[in-house]
């Protein structure tokens, strides 16, 4: 038991550390681009450089995690994150250098996340995946919240922080993550077992399409909320501090639902919890653009955040228990491909469809899409 707790603590620390490094470097990359007077259109290119690796390399990375073990994949991911931090420091004074560093960052993040999710899937007893993935995503959310604090520490009252110092500090953080990677356990399946599996076996899993759909729509809804809530606040006359409070409440609500996910799933049932939470988030987002008192808007954002926090860990848990032995790394990577595809296309599609309706229209379309995903989740098997 003490050894299990030690390994569990190392895994959670690794998950939080990966997100800290990523959520320090990604915004700082944008600040550096602003320093270089990069045209706004190029900011999208920089963002796409991070998403490119998961789309192209996710399935091979999942196969490698299954075959060679999670620790080796985590070490490889940390090495790429370290290389990204060094690249930002040394060649990040040009647009080409920022793009190259962004690709390294996306690759390192991919390797680390695949290793973590495969490790949770392979080392958790059947029936406890909901709790395990809830705690895992809670730690990741904690890292995502802590990362920007480093930017604030270096930024002070300036509009643009000291990007050079942040990049240098990120090198040290990446090296710490590399040390943590070496402490993770390893569960390679070997050539025979890993090669004996077939991706088509995953694609034939009952309910797979609905699980991937729900996962990618929920993640896209989180991104849209982060991007459009400040714009909605400006339309409603809210202060920047009020919008920051709303985003904080949304994030805290998501972390709460993830921390207690195991108990909620046991009390309500996994499929019912996924459906109700997704539909609840859709209903809350649908009402968000309506003018109302700030306290009521805050309560709605708590509902939205709580519901959006459930989708990711529950679909991970479902995939972990559904995937054949020796293919769980590939199952997690398949989910990641779906997520990144949704992040690339759903926000753009929502913006195009609601171009004439303003920010409220974007949130309306997102809420409808989220409701559709919640209804689709009813077709998931009750248990894998």
mmCIF file of C-alpha atoms in Angstrom:
data_model
loop_
_atom_site.group_PDB
_atom_site.id
_atom_site.type_symbol
_atom_site.label_atom_id
_atom_site.label_comp_id
_atom_site.label_asym_id
_atom_site.label_seq_id
_atom_site.Cartn_x
_atom_site.Cartn_y
_atom_site.Cartn_z
ATOM 1 C CA UNK A 1 0.000 0.000 0.000
ATOM 2 C CA UNK A 2 2.760 2.586 0.819
ATOM 3 C CA UNK A 3 4.466 1.755 -2.487
ATOM 4 C CA UNK A 4 1.178 2.245 -4.359
ATOM 5 C CA UNK A 5 0.618 5.601 -2.680
ATOM 6 C CA UNK A 6 4.164 6.662 -3.555
ATOM 7 C CA UNK A 7 3.678 5.751 -7.214
ATOM 8 C CA UNK A 8 0.271 7.433 -7.235
ATOM 9 C CA UNK A 9 1.776 10.624 -5.781
ATOM 10 C CA UNK A 10 4.555 10.597 -8.396
ATOM 11 C CA UNK A 11 1.996 10.158 -11.188
ATOM 12 C CA UNK A 12 -0.177 13.032 -9.941
ATOM 13 C CA UNK A 13 2.894 15.252 -9.529
ATOM 14 C CA UNK A 14 3.967 14.353 -13.062
ATOM 15 C CA UNK A 15 0.490 15.211 -14.403
ATOM 16 C CA UNK A 16 0.473 18.578 -12.629
ATOM 17 C CA UNK A 17 4.070 19.318 -13.675
ATOM 18 C CA UNK A 18 3.359 18.602 -17.340
ATOM 19 C CA UNK A 19 0.471 21.063 -17.349
ATOM 20 C CA UNK A 20 2.451 23.695 -15.444
ATOM 21 C CA UNK A 21 5.227 23.634 -18.053
ATOM 22 C CA UNK A 22 2.725 23.666 -20.915
ATOM 23 C CA UNK A 23 0.544 26.438 -19.494
ATOM 24 C CA UNK A 24 3.621 28.550 -18.826
ATOM 25 C CA UNK A 25 5.123 28.142 -22.284
ATOM 26 C CA UNK A 26 2.000 28.454 -24.439
ATOM 27 C CA UNK A 27 0.898 31.928 -23.228
ATOM 28 C CA UNK A 28 4.519 33.103 -23.070
ATOM 29 C CA UNK A 29 4.927 32.074 -26.712
ATOM 30 C CA UNK A 30 2.077 34.468 -27.555
ATOM 31 C CA UNK A 31 3.675 37.244 -25.493
ATOM 32 C CA UNK A 32 6.981 36.733 -27.315
ATOM 33 C CA UNK A 33 5.102 36.927 -30.638
ATOM 34 C CA UNK A 34 3.604 40.249 -29.536
ATOM 35 C CA UNK A 35 7.099 41.473 -28.669
ATOM 36 C CA UNK A 36 8.177 40.559 -32.199
ATOM 37 C CA UNK A 37 5.184 42.461 -33.699
ATOM 38 C CA UNK A 38 3.885 39.261 -35.272
ATOM 39 C CA UNK A 39 0.648 39.865 -37.271
ATOM 40 C CA UNK A 40 -2.491 38.530 -35.537
ATOM 41 C CA UNK A 41 -2.983 35.929 -38.277
ATOM 42 C CA UNK A 42 0.324 34.314 -37.306
ATOM 43 C CA UNK A 43 -0.859 33.808 -33.729
ATOM 44 C CA UNK A 44 -3.194 31.147 -35.116
ATOM 45 C CA UNK A 45 -0.244 29.478 -36.836
ATOM 46 C CA UNK A 46 1.635 29.409 -33.536
ATOM 47 C CA UNK A 47 -1.361 27.829 -31.813
ATOM 48 C CA UNK A 48 -1.696 25.256 -34.586
ATOM 49 C CA UNK A 49 1.974 24.296 -34.214
ATOM 50 C CA UNK A 50 1.136 22.930 -30.753
ATOM 51 C CA UNK A 51 -1.872 20.941 -32.021
ATOM 52 C CA UNK A 52 -0.046 19.507 -35.036
ATOM 53 C CA UNK A 53 1.865 16.817 -33.142
ATOM 54 C CA UNK A 54 -1.167 15.211 -31.421
ATOM 55 C CA UNK A 55 -2.991 14.880 -34.721
ATOM 56 C CA UNK A 56 -0.072 13.271 -36.545
ATOM 57 C CA UNK A 57 1.719 11.360 -33.789
ATOM 58 C CA UNK A 58 -0.937 10.384 -31.233
ATOM 59 C CA UNK A 59 -1.626 6.864 -32.518
ATOM 60 C CA UNK A 60 2.090 5.950 -32.955
ATOM 61 C CA UNK A 61 2.720 7.352 -29.461
ATOM 62 C CA UNK A 62 -0.048 5.198 -28.007
ATOM 63 C CA UNK A 63 1.388 2.128 -29.736
ATOM 64 C CA UNK A 64 4.848 2.942 -28.336
ATOM 65 C CA UNK A 65 3.435 3.310 -24.813
ATOM 66 C CA UNK A 66 1.766 -0.106 -25.110
ATOM 67 C CA UNK A 67 4.861 -1.784 -26.496
ATOM 68 C CA UNK A 68 7.737 -0.171 -24.597
ATOM 69 C CA UNK A 69 6.031 0.991 -21.399
ATOM 70 C CA UNK A 70 4.738 4.214 -19.925
ATOM 71 C CA UNK A 71 7.969 5.290 -18.213
ATOM 72 C CA UNK A 72 9.944 5.348 -21.462
ATOM 73 C CA UNK A 73 7.186 7.346 -23.136
ATOM 74 C CA UNK A 74 7.087 9.780 -20.197
ATOM 75 C CA UNK A 75 10.874 10.238 -20.341
ATOM 76 C CA UNK A 76 10.648 10.890 -24.093
ATOM 77 C CA UNK A 77 7.869 13.420 -23.504
ATOM 78 C CA UNK A 78 9.873 15.225 -20.816
ATOM 79 C CA UNK A 79 12.920 15.335 -23.109
ATOM 80 C CA UNK A 80 10.825 16.997 -25.820
ATOM 81 C CA UNK A 81 9.408 19.476 -23.289
ATOM 82 C CA UNK A 82 12.946 20.302 -22.180
ATOM 83 C CA UNK A 83 14.002 20.691 -25.813
ATOM 84 C CA UNK A 84 11.032 23.020 -26.351
ATOM 85 C CA UNK A 85 12.003 25.218 -23.384
ATOM 86 C CA UNK A 86 15.597 25.375 -24.648
ATOM 87 C CA UNK A 87 14.377 26.191 -28.172
ATOM 88 C CA UNK A 88 12.183 29.014 -26.897
ATOM 89 C CA UNK A 89 15.198 30.380 -25.004
ATOM 90 C CA UNK A 90 17.736 30.102 -27.834
ATOM 91 C CA UNK A 91 15.835 30.507 -31.119
ATOM 92 C CA UNK A 92 12.541 32.002 -29.924
ATOM 93 C CA UNK A 93 13.478 35.449 -31.262
ATOM 94 C CA UNK A 94 12.090 34.582 -34.724
ATOM 95 C CA UNK A 95 8.700 33.384 -35.927
ATOM 96 C CA UNK A 96 10.259 30.234 -37.398
ATOM 97 C CA UNK A 97 11.941 29.527 -34.062
ATOM 98 C CA UNK A 98 8.652 29.957 -32.192
ATOM 99 C CA UNK A 99 6.886 27.571 -34.582
ATOM 100 C CA UNK A 100 9.649 24.964 -34.213
ATOM 101 C CA UNK A 101 9.567 25.279 -30.422
ATOM 102 C CA UNK A 102 5.756 25.041 -30.485
ATOM 103 C CA UNK A 103 5.953 21.750 -32.390
ATOM 104 C CA UNK A 104 8.450 20.407 -29.836
ATOM 105 C CA UNK A 105 6.144 21.540 -27.036
ATOM 106 C CA UNK A 106 3.135 19.793 -28.571
ATOM 107 C CA UNK A 107 5.161 16.614 -29.069
ATOM 108 C CA UNK A 108 6.429 16.630 -25.484
ATOM 109 C CA UNK A 109 2.977 17.296 -24.074
ATOM 110 C CA UNK A 110 1.582 14.444 -26.181
ATOM 111 C CA UNK A 111 4.173 11.919 -24.976
ATOM 112 C CA UNK A 112 3.719 12.884 -21.337
ATOM 113 C CA UNK A 113 -0.084 12.797 -21.422
ATOM 114 C CA UNK A 114 -0.267 9.470 -23.285
ATOM 115 C CA UNK A 115 2.127 7.934 -20.752
ATOM 116 C CA UNK A 116 0.111 9.241 -17.812
ATOM 117 C CA UNK A 117 -3.265 8.119 -19.116
ATOM 118 C CA UNK A 118 -1.981 4.678 -20.129
ATOM 119 C CA UNK A 119 -0.411 4.306 -16.677
ATOM 120 C CA UNK A 120 -3.682 5.160 -14.921
ATOM 121 C CA UNK A 121 -5.541 2.721 -17.189
ATOM 122 C CA UNK A 122 -3.057 -0.134 -16.681
ATOM 123 C CA UNK A 123 -2.417 0.160 -12.944
ATOM 124 C CA UNK A 124 -5.958 0.740 -11.653
ATOM 125 C CA UNK A 125 -8.183 -2.090 -10.467
ATOM 126 C CA UNK A 126 -11.293 -2.664 -12.540
ATOM 127 C CA UNK A 127 -14.201 -0.703 -11.107
ATOM 128 C CA UNK A 128 -11.976 2.085 -9.713
ATOM 129 C CA UNK A 129 -11.112 3.837 -12.973
ATOM 130 C CA UNK A 130 -13.670 6.600 -12.368
ATOM 131 C CA UNK A 131 -11.941 7.615 -9.130
ATOM 132 C CA UNK A 132 -8.453 7.218 -10.604
ATOM 133 C CA UNK A 133 -9.134 9.318 -13.693
ATOM 134 C CA UNK A 134 -11.040 11.861 -11.613
ATOM 135 C CA UNK A 135 -7.980 12.387 -9.398
ATOM 136 C CA UNK A 136 -5.687 12.392 -12.432
ATOM 137 C CA UNK A 137 -7.655 15.109 -14.241
ATOM 138 C CA UNK A 138 -7.941 17.043 -10.956
ATOM 139 C CA UNK A 139 -4.127 17.124 -10.731
ATOM 140 C CA UNK A 140 -3.907 18.198 -14.381
ATOM 141 C CA UNK A 141 -6.426 20.997 -13.753
ATOM 142 C CA UNK A 142 -4.381 22.098 -10.746
ATOM 143 C CA UNK A 143 -1.310 22.359 -12.980
ATOM 144 C CA UNK A 144 -3.236 24.328 -15.577
ATOM 145 C CA UNK A 145 -4.285 26.793 -12.899
ATOM 146 C CA UNK A 146 -0.806 27.041 -11.356
ATOM 147 C CA UNK A 147 1.098 27.532 -14.637
ATOM 148 C CA UNK A 148 -0.077 31.089 -15.348
ATOM 149 C CA UNK A 149 0.926 32.116 -11.809
ATOM 150 C CA UNK A 150 4.570 31.919 -12.925
ATOM 151 C CA UNK A 151 3.806 34.345 -15.730
ATOM 152 C CA UNK A 152 2.163 36.686 -13.216
ATOM 153 C CA UNK A 153 5.226 36.431 -10.964
ATOM 154 C CA UNK A 154 7.533 37.556 -13.777
ATOM 155 C CA UNK A 155 5.061 40.024 -15.249
ATOM 156 C CA UNK A 156 4.470 42.337 -12.325
ATOM 157 C CA UNK A 157 2.428 45.327 -13.472
ATOM 158 C CA UNK A 158 3.796 45.243 -17.028
ATOM 159 C CA UNK A 159 1.518 44.493 -19.971
ATOM 160 C CA UNK A 160 4.083 42.003 -21.330
ATOM 161 C CA UNK A 161 6.122 39.858 -18.889
ATOM 162 C CA UNK A 162 9.843 39.153 -19.121
ATOM 163 C CA UNK A 163 9.553 36.317 -21.626
ATOM 164 C CA UNK A 164 13.279 35.506 -21.569
ATOM 165 C CA UNK A 165 13.238 34.855 -17.826
ATOM 166 C CA UNK A 166 10.098 32.734 -18.081
ATOM 167 C CA UNK A 167 11.622 30.600 -20.851
ATOM 168 C CA UNK A 168 14.764 30.124 -18.766
ATOM 169 C CA UNK A 169 12.769 29.140 -15.681
ATOM 170 C CA UNK A 170 10.802 26.679 -17.803
ATOM 171 C CA UNK A 171 14.039 24.864 -18.630
ATOM 172 C CA UNK A 172 14.497 24.138 -14.942
ATOM 173 C CA UNK A 173 10.881 23.005 -14.542
ATOM 174 C CA UNK A 174 11.258 20.651 -17.516
ATOM 175 C CA UNK A 175 14.359 19.076 -15.998
ATOM 176 C CA UNK A 176 12.435 18.450 -12.759
ATOM 177 C CA UNK A 177 9.717 16.793 -14.819
ATOM 178 C CA UNK A 178 12.358 14.623 -16.476
ATOM 179 C CA UNK A 179 13.516 13.446 -13.038
ATOM 180 C CA UNK A 180 9.911 12.629 -12.075
ATOM 181 C CA UNK A 181 9.496 10.657 -15.315
ATOM 182 C CA UNK A 182 12.326 8.318 -14.319
ATOM 183 C CA UNK A 183 10.433 7.460 -11.094
ATOM 184 C CA UNK A 184 7.255 6.327 -12.854
ATOM 185 C CA UNK A 185 6.504 2.575 -13.069
ATOM 186 C CA UNK A 186 6.713 0.738 -16.388
ATOM 187 C CA UNK A 187 4.304 -1.810 -17.870
ATOM 188 C CA UNK A 188 5.450 -2.733 -21.378
ATOM 189 C CA UNK A 189 3.362 -5.347 -23.128
ATOM 190 C CA UNK A 190 6.132 -6.471 -25.482
ATOM 191 C CA UNK A 191 6.116 -7.137 -29.196
ATOM 192 C CA UNK A 192 3.794 -10.149 -29.269
ATOM 193 C CA UNK A 193 0.956 -8.723 -27.210
ATOM 194 C CA UNK A 194 1.131 -5.196 -28.582
ATOM 195 C CA UNK A 195 1.417 -6.280 -32.192
ATOM 196 C CA UNK A 196 -1.289 -8.878 -31.722
ATOM 197 C CA UNK A 197 -3.806 -6.101 -31.099
ATOM 198 C CA UNK A 198 -5.422 -4.328 -33.980
ATOM 199 C CA UNK A 199 -6.675 -0.746 -34.159
ATOM 200 C CA UNK A 200 -9.803 -2.095 -35.807
ATOM 201 C CA UNK A 201 -10.595 -3.934 -32.570
ATOM 202 C CA UNK A 202 -10.768 -0.550 -30.847
ATOM 203 C CA UNK A 203 -12.894 0.989 -33.571
ATOM 204 C CA UNK A 204 -15.393 -1.861 -33.227
ATOM 205 C CA UNK A 205 -15.967 -1.226 -29.499
ATOM 206 C CA UNK A 206 -19.704 -0.661 -28.829
ATOM 207 C CA UNK A 207 -20.315 3.009 -28.093
ATOM 208 C CA UNK A 208 -16.827 4.174 -29.083
ATOM 209 C CA UNK A 209 -18.072 6.833 -31.508
ATOM 210 C CA UNK A 210 -20.413 8.281 -28.873
ATOM 211 C CA UNK A 211 -17.657 8.343 -26.244
ATOM 212 C CA UNK A 212 -15.236 10.118 -28.597
ATOM 213 C CA UNK A 213 -17.961 12.554 -29.698
ATOM 214 C CA UNK A 214 -18.850 13.481 -26.119
ATOM 215 C CA UNK A 215 -15.198 13.877 -25.160
ATOM 216 C CA UNK A 216 -14.253 16.165 -28.049
ATOM 217 C CA UNK A 217 -17.405 18.326 -27.793
ATOM 218 C CA UNK A 218 -16.948 18.807 -24.038
ATOM 219 C CA UNK A 219 -13.305 19.838 -24.496
ATOM 220 C CA UNK A 220 -14.211 22.230 -27.332
ATOM 221 C CA UNK A 221 -16.930 23.729 -25.107
ATOM 222 C CA UNK A 222 -14.304 24.407 -22.413
ATOM 223 C CA UNK A 223 -12.110 26.209 -24.962
ATOM 224 C CA UNK A 224 -15.052 28.241 -26.281
ATOM 225 C CA UNK A 225 -16.041 29.248 -22.743
ATOM 226 C CA UNK A 226 -12.506 30.455 -22.015
ATOM 227 C CA UNK A 227 -12.336 32.380 -25.301
ATOM 228 C CA UNK A 228 -15.787 33.946 -25.419
ATOM 229 C CA UNK A 229 -16.691 34.624 -21.782
ATOM 230 C CA UNK A 230 -14.438 37.725 -21.677
ATOM 231 C CA UNK A 231 -16.144 39.003 -24.849
ATOM 232 C CA UNK A 232 -19.573 38.311 -23.341
ATOM 233 C CA UNK A 233 -18.512 40.128 -20.181
ATOM 234 C CA UNK A 234 -17.553 43.173 -22.246
ATOM 235 C CA UNK A 235 -20.954 43.111 -23.995
ATOM 236 C CA UNK A 236 -22.737 42.883 -20.632
ATOM 237 C CA UNK A 237 -20.612 45.632 -19.084
ATOM 238 C CA UNK A 238 -18.802 43.381 -16.599
ATOM 239 C CA UNK A 239 -15.385 44.341 -15.268
ATOM 240 C CA UNK A 240 -12.288 42.276 -16.074
ATOM 241 C CA UNK A 241 -12.049 41.232 -12.415
ATOM 242 C CA UNK A 242 -15.659 39.992 -12.493
ATOM 243 C CA UNK A 243 -14.946 37.939 -15.617
ATOM 244 C CA UNK A 244 -11.801 36.558 -13.974
ATOM 245 C CA UNK A 245 -13.896 35.548 -10.958
ATOM 246 C CA UNK A 246 -16.418 33.801 -13.216
ATOM 247 C CA UNK A 247 -13.664 31.853 -14.997
ATOM 248 C CA UNK A 248 -12.143 30.919 -11.642
ATOM 249 C CA UNK A 249 -15.484 29.640 -10.361
ATOM 250 C CA UNK A 250 -15.938 27.599 -13.545
ATOM 251 C CA UNK A 251 -12.498 26.053 -13.110
ATOM 252 C CA UNK A 252 -13.029 25.299 -9.407
ATOM 253 C CA UNK A 253 -16.377 23.659 -10.156
ATOM 254 C CA UNK A 254 -14.732 21.395 -12.738
ATOM 255 C CA UNK A 255 -12.012 20.437 -10.266
ATOM 256 C CA UNK A 256 -14.641 19.638 -7.616
ATOM 257 C CA UNK A 257 -16.588 17.315 -9.919
ATOM 258 C CA UNK A 258 -13.367 15.530 -10.868
ATOM 259 C CA UNK A 259 -12.186 15.104 -7.291
ATOM 260 C CA UNK A 260 -15.471 13.432 -6.266
ATOM 261 C CA UNK A 261 -16.030 11.659 -9.591
ATOM 262 C CA UNK A 262 -15.714 8.121 -8.211
ATOM 263 C CA UNK A 263 -18.355 8.692 -5.544
ATOM 264 C CA UNK A 264 -20.681 10.427 -7.993
ATOM 265 C CA UNK A 265 -20.366 7.621 -10.551
ATOM 266 C CA UNK A 266 -21.101 4.971 -7.922
ATOM 267 C CA UNK A 267 -24.095 6.901 -6.591
ATOM 268 C CA UNK A 268 -25.680 7.866 -9.934
ATOM 269 C CA UNK A 269 -24.197 5.451 -12.465
ATOM 270 C CA UNK A 270 -21.508 6.263 -15.020
ATOM 271 C CA UNK A 271 -23.686 6.678 -18.104
ATOM 272 C CA UNK A 272 -26.403 8.602 -16.279
ATOM 273 C CA UNK A 273 -23.805 10.902 -14.715
ATOM 274 C CA UNK A 274 -22.235 11.599 -18.119
ATOM 275 C CA UNK A 275 -25.603 12.336 -19.738
ATOM 276 C CA UNK A 276 -26.951 14.500 -16.904
ATOM 277 C CA UNK A 277 -23.718 16.472 -16.452
ATOM 278 C CA UNK A 278 -23.358 17.165 -20.187
ATOM 279 C CA UNK A 279 -27.008 18.222 -20.547
ATOM 280 C CA UNK A 280 -26.720 20.342 -17.396
ATOM 281 C CA UNK A 281 -23.674 22.125 -18.794
ATOM 282 C CA UNK A 282 -25.530 22.658 -22.085
ATOM 283 C CA UNK A 283 -28.527 24.180 -20.281
ATOM 284 C CA UNK A 284 -26.297 26.463 -18.235
ATOM 285 C CA UNK A 285 -24.374 27.633 -21.292
ATOM 286 C CA UNK A 286 -27.638 28.223 -23.173
ATOM 287 C CA UNK A 287 -28.772 30.674 -20.465
ATOM 288 C CA UNK A 288 -25.397 32.363 -19.983
ATOM 289 C CA UNK A 289 -25.876 35.137 -22.621
ATOM 290 C CA UNK A 290 -29.199 36.237 -21.058
ATOM 291 C CA UNK A 291 -28.816 39.498 -19.041
ATOM 292 C CA UNK A 292 -29.021 38.660 -15.334
ATOM 293 C CA UNK A 293 -27.502 39.632 -11.959
ATOM 294 C CA UNK A 294 -23.856 38.740 -11.495
ATOM 295 C CA UNK A 295 -24.605 36.265 -8.670
ATOM 296 C CA UNK A 296 -26.988 34.338 -10.915
ATOM 297 C CA UNK A 297 -24.470 34.294 -13.772
ATOM 298 C CA UNK A 298 -21.864 32.994 -11.306
ATOM 299 C CA UNK A 299 -24.233 30.207 -10.240
ATOM 300 C CA UNK A 300 -24.788 29.254 -13.894
ATOM 301 C CA UNK A 301 -21.031 29.131 -14.525
ATOM 302 C CA UNK A 302 -20.662 26.795 -11.528
ATOM 303 C CA UNK A 303 -23.224 24.459 -13.134
ATOM 304 C CA UNK A 304 -21.435 24.704 -16.488
ATOM 305 C CA UNK A 305 -18.027 24.071 -14.924
ATOM 306 C CA UNK A 306 -19.252 21.136 -12.833
ATOM 307 C CA UNK A 307 -20.804 19.484 -15.883
ATOM 308 C CA UNK A 308 -17.834 20.099 -18.188
ATOM 309 C CA UNK A 309 -15.460 18.657 -15.598
ATOM 310 C CA UNK A 310 -17.112 15.223 -15.780
ATOM 311 C CA UNK A 311 -16.871 14.445 -19.500
ATOM 312 C CA UNK A 312 -13.123 14.010 -19.891
ATOM 313 C CA UNK A 313 -12.328 11.641 -16.980
ATOM 314 C CA UNK A 314 -15.490 9.571 -17.494
ATOM 315 C CA UNK A 315 -14.729 8.903 -21.158
ATOM 316 C CA UNK A 316 -11.139 8.027 -20.195
ATOM 317 C CA UNK A 317 -12.464 5.596 -17.597
ATOM 318 C CA UNK A 318 -14.889 4.028 -20.068
ATOM 319 C CA UNK A 319 -12.137 3.558 -22.666
ATOM 320 C CA UNK A 320 -9.726 2.122 -20.086
ATOM 321 C CA UNK A 321 -12.194 -0.600 -19.096
ATOM 322 C CA UNK A 322 -13.367 -1.230 -22.672
ATOM 323 C CA UNK A 323 -9.996 -1.497 -24.443
ATOM 324 C CA UNK A 324 -8.382 -4.938 -24.785
ATOM 325 C CA UNK A 325 -5.344 -5.678 -22.624
ATOM 326 C CA UNK A 326 -2.204 -4.262 -24.216
ATOM 327 C CA UNK A 327 -4.073 -1.603 -26.253
ATOM 328 C CA UNK A 328 -4.964 0.969 -23.625
ATOM 329 C CA UNK A 329 -2.247 3.373 -24.720
ATOM 330 C CA UNK A 330 -3.687 3.346 -28.226
ATOM 331 C CA UNK A 331 -7.205 3.759 -26.828
ATOM 332 C CA UNK A 332 -6.120 6.926 -24.998
ATOM 333 C CA UNK A 333 -4.305 8.202 -28.079
ATOM 334 C CA UNK A 334 -7.408 7.621 -30.230
ATOM 335 C CA UNK A 335 -9.393 9.736 -27.800
ATOM 336 C CA UNK A 336 -6.728 12.431 -27.964
ATOM 337 C CA UNK A 337 -6.946 12.534 -31.764
ATOM 338 C CA UNK A 338 -10.704 13.065 -31.471
ATOM 339 C CA UNK A 339 -10.213 15.804 -28.893
ATOM 340 C CA UNK A 340 -7.688 17.717 -30.966
ATOM 341 C CA UNK A 341 -9.881 17.421 -34.061
ATOM 342 C CA UNK A 342 -12.779 18.876 -32.110
ATOM 343 C CA UNK A 343 -10.611 21.686 -30.745
ATOM 344 C CA UNK A 344 -9.525 22.615 -34.262
ATOM 345 C CA UNK A 345 -12.897 22.525 -36.027
ATOM 346 C CA UNK A 346 -15.748 23.001 -33.530
ATOM 347 C CA UNK A 347 -14.839 26.538 -32.325
ATOM 348 C CA UNK A 348 -14.377 27.701 -35.912
ATOM 349 C CA UNK A 349 -17.655 26.122 -37.021
ATOM 350 C CA UNK A 350 -19.499 27.672 -34.079
ATOM 351 C CA UNK A 351 -18.051 31.069 -34.940
ATOM 352 C CA UNK A 352 -19.087 30.787 -38.593
ATOM 353 C CA UNK A 353 -22.615 29.608 -37.785
ATOM 354 C CA UNK A 354 -23.133 32.386 -35.255
ATOM 355 C CA UNK A 355 -21.250 35.132 -37.100
ATOM 356 C CA UNK A 356 -24.343 37.303 -37.306
ATOM 357 C CA UNK A 357 -25.481 36.605 -33.744
ATOM 358 C CA UNK A 358 -22.485 37.862 -31.766
ATOM 359 C CA UNK A 359 -20.892 36.245 -28.748
ATOM 360 C CA UNK A 360 -24.242 35.028 -27.454
ATOM 361 C CA UNK A 361 -24.761 33.207 -30.732
ATOM 362 C CA UNK A 362 -21.460 31.354 -30.380
ATOM 363 C CA UNK A 363 -22.421 30.209 -26.881
ATOM 364 C CA UNK A 364 -25.896 29.256 -28.123
ATOM 365 C CA UNK A 365 -24.524 27.059 -30.916
ATOM 366 C CA UNK A 366 -22.014 25.502 -28.504
ATOM 367 C CA UNK A 367 -24.786 24.749 -26.009
ATOM 368 C CA UNK A 368 -26.885 23.041 -28.695
ATOM 369 C CA UNK A 369 -23.876 20.958 -29.782
ATOM 370 C CA UNK A 370 -23.178 20.047 -26.164
ATOM 371 C CA UNK A 371 -26.797 18.990 -25.678
ATOM 372 C CA UNK A 372 -26.587 16.821 -28.777
ATOM 373 C CA UNK A 373 -23.450 15.147 -27.397
ATOM 374 C CA UNK A 374 -25.219 14.548 -24.076
ATOM 375 C CA UNK A 375 -28.116 12.834 -25.824
ATOM 376 C CA UNK A 376 -25.661 10.752 -27.886
ATOM 377 C CA UNK A 377 -23.995 9.616 -24.647
ATOM 378 C CA UNK A 378 -27.211 7.758 -23.765
ATOM 379 C CA UNK A 379 -26.164 5.119 -26.310
ATOM 380 C CA UNK A 380 -23.024 4.209 -24.366
ATOM 381 C CA UNK A 381 -23.129 0.786 -22.700
ATOM 382 C CA UNK A 382 -23.909 1.028 -18.992
ATOM 383 C CA UNK A 383 -20.703 -0.897 -18.252
ATOM 384 C CA UNK A 384 -17.902 -1.878 -20.676
#
